[in-house]
Amino acid sequence: MRYLPLSEADRGAMLAKIGVGGIDELFADIPSDKLLKGLIGDLPRAKGELEVERLLGRMAAKNVAAGSVPFFVGAGAYKHHVPATVDHVIQRSEFLTSYTPYQPEIAQGTLQYLFEFQTQVALLTGMEVANASMYDGSTGTAEAVLMAHRVTRRRKAVLSGGLHPHYRAVVETVSGMAGDAVTALPPDVRAAEDLAAAIDGETSCLVVQTPDVYGNLRDLTPLAAACEAKGVLLIAVFTEATALGAITSPGQMGADIVVGEGQSIGNGLNFGGPYVGLFACKQKYLRQMPGRLCGETVDAEGKRGFVLTLSTREQHIRRDKATSNICTNSGLCCLAFTIHLALLGEAGLRRVAAICHANAVQLADQLAGVKGVKVLNETFFNEFTLELPGDAAAIVEKLAARGVLAGVPVSRLEPGHPELANLLLVASTEVNTDEDRASFVAALKEVL
């Protein structure tokens, strides 16, 4: 009874109190086709602790660890080297156990690193202000769209065909629940879409990713001008934060809001999470920005101190005025980001970015030399799209059997577009070696 404290009578009384006939009614808002019909797979209902360890160990052994083979998977999550110092510092007890900094007088350390994090994000994105992080890049993008609606008082978002499909899906889900309109343009592999023509007087924001999901670099400057002329906010999205060490920042190109994924700095792949969303904007939109913002002040003795300057959140006293129901920031993950970036400094980040780009260019050149393979990008940072002479998903499986994790088939991200089935997204970072690239090329030749 220690772990199952409620009896059937207890549950019945609770359900009766809230006027629900059964537990299933609590999940009525979830579409029926998304509900599981039974137990997950062939998992047993109960096992002893030792048996569970053995069972989960056998299951885990079926995975191929990213660091154990040549690894070229990206599409929104990237394998970079994270210095051991990062893990050591975030596991210090004062960081690992810290919680929400409601009382600034006893949370100066937490508030200071959040302040430093915001400064780093503002510098990286070329924006005036940044918040203390979001959950991740996808939910941050949805929050940016909601913010644009509040600023412009319009309710339609236009999404570029180069936006990551998972980000698009999150925006569509959140917008659908809010009753907002979304115009999602079809997949744009070559960055050839006319985005300016897609915005009109009902549009609140244009959402564009650079580098986009297919690896293309996009010049946002003309789009920013077109958006400004029509009173539309330009939301710039990125999934590879390391790219900001090499490319022109979105802020320099005129973006109004910049949002993206910070995982590639300080945070490992972690099977897809937890990650850390970066969010920045122009100062004039500050009060519509979701989440927290830490600020600098002085205490009663004139000493430098830090406080929560802005935090209109749903759990606070003015929750009816809240800009968002985002309840927290990704504290430990943004601390890891801050430590890693502080270790690198500007020169170090630019050097890592240059190595990533050089490795990717070298790999693209070598793969383009394989018969039947074509690189579709004219420009890219560290990720590009390959056109293969066959089904990319099937080819990836054959390469995995030969010990090479070659990338992400576009069909996995866009299953409703069979015309993209022969496309493969390939990413290369500073961790890839000459031997890794040679293994990829040799295995691809063998498979084809």
XYZ file of C-alpha atoms in Angstrom, residues 66-398:
333
model
C 25.730 8.119 -31.036
C 29.371 8.146 -29.970
C 30.050 4.524 -30.835
C 29.839 4.762 -34.650
C 30.227 7.417 -37.368
C 27.271 9.696 -36.642
C 25.722 12.199 -39.073
C 22.215 12.617 -37.640
C 20.850 16.135 -37.138
C 17.441 17.517 -38.116
C 17.083 19.550 -34.938
C 19.325 17.689 -32.464
C 23.100 17.709 -32.907
C 26.045 15.824 -31.469
C 28.721 18.231 -30.294
C 31.552 17.851 -27.821
C 30.495 18.990 -24.337
C 33.489 19.634 -22.048
C 33.601 17.599 -18.840
C 33.676 20.880 -16.920
C 30.035 21.500 -17.848
C 28.768 18.304 -16.261
C 30.986 18.810 -13.220
C 29.719 22.320 -12.498
C 25.992 21.678 -13.043
C 26.167 18.773 -10.577
C 27.337 21.026 -7.753
C 24.593 20.858 -5.137
C 23.845 24.591 -5.133
C 22.960 24.369 -8.845
C 21.452 20.892 -9.030
C 18.956 21.425 -6.208
C 18.058 25.078 -6.782
C 14.471 25.909 -7.611
C 12.361 28.863 -8.677
C 14.038 32.132 -7.577
C 10.950 33.684 -5.978
C 13.021 35.091 -3.109
C 15.906 37.016 -4.718
C 17.713 37.526 -1.422
C 18.459 33.797 -1.229
C 18.672 33.039 -4.954
C 21.388 35.396 -6.164
C 23.458 32.629 -7.761
C 20.534 31.309 -9.806
C 19.459 34.795 -10.820
C 22.984 35.756 -11.850
C 23.539 32.798 -14.160
C 20.109 33.394 -15.715
C 21.112 37.029 -16.258
C 24.356 35.913 -17.891
C 22.431 33.388 -20.010
C 20.103 36.128 -21.257
C 23.100 38.293 -22.136
C 24.680 35.456 -24.121
C 21.445 34.742 -26.018
C 20.944 38.425 -26.850
C 24.494 38.649 -28.204
C 24.175 35.421 -30.220
C 20.867 36.362 -31.811
C 21.686 40.049 -32.319
C 18.597 41.095 -30.353
C 18.048 43.668 -27.617
C 16.508 41.433 -24.940
C 16.242 37.719 -24.200
C 14.322 35.758 -21.592
C 15.531 33.131 -19.138
C 14.796 30.287 -21.622
C 11.844 28.236 -22.834
C 11.172 24.505 -22.747
C 12.665 23.902 -26.195
C 12.781 25.320 -29.694
C 9.433 23.958 -30.887
C 7.291 25.179 -28.003
C 9.256 28.429 -28.045
C 8.252 28.896 -31.684
C 4.591 28.403 -30.806
C 4.957 30.953 -28.013
C 6.559 33.405 -30.463
C 3.519 33.075 -32.729
C 1.151 33.740 -29.815
C 3.273 36.741 -28.866
C 3.033 38.109 -32.421
C -0.749 37.773 -32.240
C -0.797 39.856 -29.047
C 1.451 42.551 -30.503
C -0.323 42.922 -33.860
C -3.847 42.003 -32.723
C -4.087 39.710 -35.736
C -4.599 35.963 -35.560
C -2.928 34.362 -38.611
C 0.594 32.972 -38.876
C 2.390 32.108 -42.117
C 4.955 29.315 -41.792
C 7.791 28.843 -44.266
C 8.122 25.512 -46.039
C 11.655 25.367 -44.653
C 10.475 25.301 -41.038
C 11.175 22.054 -39.191
C 8.018 19.898 -39.536
C 7.977 19.190 -35.782
C 8.028 22.919 -35.060
C 5.259 23.422 -37.617
C 3.185 20.704 -35.947
C 3.565 22.291 -32.499
C 2.520 25.697 -33.864
C -0.490 24.124 -35.569
C -1.481 22.265 -32.397
C -1.260 25.330 -30.145
C -2.927 27.555 -32.737
C -5.701 25.044 -33.263
C -6.505 24.991 -29.556
C -6.545 28.812 -29.513
C -8.681 29.100 -32.651
C -5.944 30.906 -34.574
C -5.284 30.528 -38.298
C -2.085 28.985 -39.684
C -0.958 28.983 -43.309
C 1.807 26.400 -43.654
C 3.545 26.536 -47.025
C 4.545 23.236 -48.694
C 8.038 21.771 -48.110
C 10.654 24.007 -49.724
C 13.787 21.955 -50.278
C 15.662 24.597 -52.283
C 14.572 27.770 -50.417
C 12.813 29.041 -53.536
C 9.424 30.029 -52.049
C 8.043 33.571 -52.338
C 7.375 34.283 -48.681
C 6.602 37.978 -49.102
C 3.699 37.076 -51.394
C 2.214 34.823 -48.705
C 1.593 37.598 -46.169
C -1.460 39.845 -46.214
C -3.402 42.237 -44.025
C -4.605 39.432 -41.751
C -1.130 38.049 -41.087
C 0.431 38.646 -37.682
C 3.768 36.951 -38.315
C 5.959 35.200 -40.835
C 7.966 32.288 -39.390
C 11.203 31.495 -41.232
C 14.029 29.148 -40.228
C 17.693 29.720 -41.059
C 19.574 27.502 -41.532
C 16.319 25.827 -42.505
C 15.419 22.180 -41.960
C 17.005 21.283 -45.312
C 20.207 23.118 -44.400
C 19.743 26.202 -46.614
C 20.932 29.567 -45.348
C 18.367 32.298 -45.912
C 18.855 36.058 -46.142
C 16.097 37.530 -43.980
C 16.833 41.173 -44.819
C 14.370 41.578 -47.725
C 11.736 39.626 -45.786
C 12.144 41.916 -42.803
C 11.500 44.925 -45.022
C 8.450 43.302 -46.604
C 7.058 42.360 -43.184
C 7.587 45.846 -41.780
C 5.744 47.379 -44.723
C 2.672 45.263 -43.917
C 2.818 45.460 -40.118
C 3.828 41.811 -39.859
C 6.386 40.511 -37.338
C 9.252 38.428 -38.682
C 10.003 35.421 -36.454
C 13.396 33.876 -37.173
C 13.881 30.260 -36.061
C 17.002 28.117 -35.743
C 17.607 24.562 -34.566
C 21.436 24.634 -34.554
C 22.678 27.256 -32.090
C 26.316 26.687 -33.102
C 25.477 28.235 -36.482
C 25.142 31.597 -34.743
C 28.913 31.543 -34.327
C 29.349 31.754 -38.108
C 26.334 33.273 -39.839
C 24.888 36.786 -39.769
C 22.622 36.979 -36.724
C 18.852 37.156 -37.269
C 18.776 40.452 -35.385
C 21.239 41.999 -37.816
C 18.927 40.917 -40.640
C 15.935 42.678 -39.079
C 14.038 39.907 -37.262
C 11.490 41.046 -34.664
C 11.544 37.820 -32.629
C 14.256 35.153 -32.657
C 13.617 31.717 -31.199
C 15.298 28.357 -31.442
C 16.913 25.334 -29.871
C 20.009 25.722 -27.697
C 20.735 22.001 -27.238
C 23.888 21.995 -29.330
C 25.710 24.186 -26.795
C 26.328 22.445 -23.471
C 23.660 19.765 -23.765
C 23.985 16.215 -25.072
C 21.477 14.451 -27.297
C 19.787 12.824 -24.265
C 17.375 10.777 -26.411
C 15.619 13.989 -27.449
C 15.417 15.912 -24.187
C 15.313 17.786 -21.952
C 16.470 20.658 -24.138
C 16.525 24.448 -23.821
C 14.619 26.985 -25.892
C 16.222 30.343 -26.673
C 13.926 33.357 -27.033
C 14.851 36.974 -27.848
C 13.085 40.000 -29.280
C 13.214 43.742 -29.850
C 12.941 45.732 -26.634
C 9.701 47.427 -27.645
C 7.969 44.022 -27.476
C 9.431 43.173 -24.078
C 6.170 43.148 -22.118
C 4.599 40.641 -24.485
C 7.497 38.200 -24.184
C 6.612 34.910 -22.458
C 8.490 33.396 -19.538
C 10.865 35.072 -17.134
C 13.320 37.934 -17.457
C 16.051 38.498 -14.874
C 17.428 41.972 -14.307
C 20.283 43.709 -12.529
C 19.798 46.105 -9.629
C 21.470 47.236 -6.383
C 20.587 46.211 -2.839
C 19.998 48.432 0.179
C 23.749 48.760 0.635
C 24.378 49.696 -2.981
C 25.827 46.321 -3.937
C 25.110 44.695 -7.305
C 22.212 42.271 -7.188
C 19.759 40.395 -9.399
C 15.977 40.115 -9.433
C 13.111 38.766 -11.501
C 12.320 41.921 -13.463
C 9.457 40.479 -15.495
C 7.479 37.348 -14.778
C 3.824 37.618 -15.766
C 3.173 33.920 -15.507
C -0.045 31.975 -15.111
C 0.748 30.851 -11.564
C 1.400 34.380 -10.279
C -1.134 36.699 -8.715
C -1.932 38.433 -12.037
C -2.379 35.139 -13.852
C -5.355 36.503 -15.816
C -2.912 38.991 -17.367
C -0.202 36.405 -18.063
C 1.381 36.335 -21.506
C 1.898 32.571 -21.383
C 1.227 29.409 -19.411
C 4.908 28.493 -19.648
C 5.532 27.882 -15.956
C 9.290 27.675 -15.772
C 12.561 27.938 -17.600
C 14.867 25.016 -18.431
C 17.111 25.918 -15.515
C 19.741 23.184 -15.494
C 19.938 23.014 -19.292
C 20.387 26.755 -19.700
C 23.054 26.637 -16.973
C 24.884 23.990 -19.023
C 24.518 26.243 -22.083
C 25.911 29.221 -20.157
C 28.898 27.314 -18.765
C 29.848 25.842 -22.159
C 29.553 29.186 -23.934
C 31.533 30.924 -21.196
C 34.286 28.323 -21.600
C 34.354 28.851 -25.362
C 34.068 32.619 -25.469
C 33.403 34.375 -28.764
C 36.634 33.212 -30.371
C 36.070 29.613 -29.289
C 32.495 29.512 -30.576
C 33.568 30.950 -33.936
C 36.320 28.334 -34.152
C 33.947 25.455 -33.392
C 31.478 26.817 -35.950
C 34.225 27.076 -38.572
C 35.293 23.471 -37.939
C 31.686 22.269 -38.205
C 31.247 24.049 -41.523
C 34.572 22.814 -42.916
C 33.777 19.218 -41.924
C 30.359 19.448 -43.549
C 31.765 20.903 -46.772
C 34.368 18.160 -46.953
C 31.741 15.482 -46.378
C 29.374 16.978 -48.952
C 32.123 17.060 -51.562
C 33.016 13.414 -50.901
C 29.406 12.222 -50.980
C 28.715 14.164 -54.187
C 31.421 12.039 -55.782
C 29.388 8.863 -55.212
C 27.573 7.789 -58.364
C 23.889 8.696 -58.280
C 24.199 11.037 -55.262
C 23.527 14.778 -55.481
C 23.882 17.576 -52.906
C 20.923 19.928 -53.319
C 22.151 22.930 -51.330
C 23.945 25.944 -52.746
C 24.802 27.208 -49.256
C 24.693 25.514 -45.867
C 26.303 25.606 -42.432
C 26.788 22.053 -41.154
C 23.735 20.276 -42.524
C 22.679 19.592 -46.102
C 20.219 17.566 -48.171
C 21.258 14.604 -50.308
C 19.241 13.310 -53.231
C 19.750 9.537 -53.395
C 18.991 7.055 -56.202
C 16.419 5.213 -54.128
C 14.356 5.283 -50.954
C 16.383 7.195 -48.341
C 14.841 5.395 -45.355
C 15.757 1.983 -46.743
C 19.284 3.162 -47.537
C 19.711 4.548 -44.016
C 18.744 1.182 -42.540
C 21.319 -0.584 -44.705
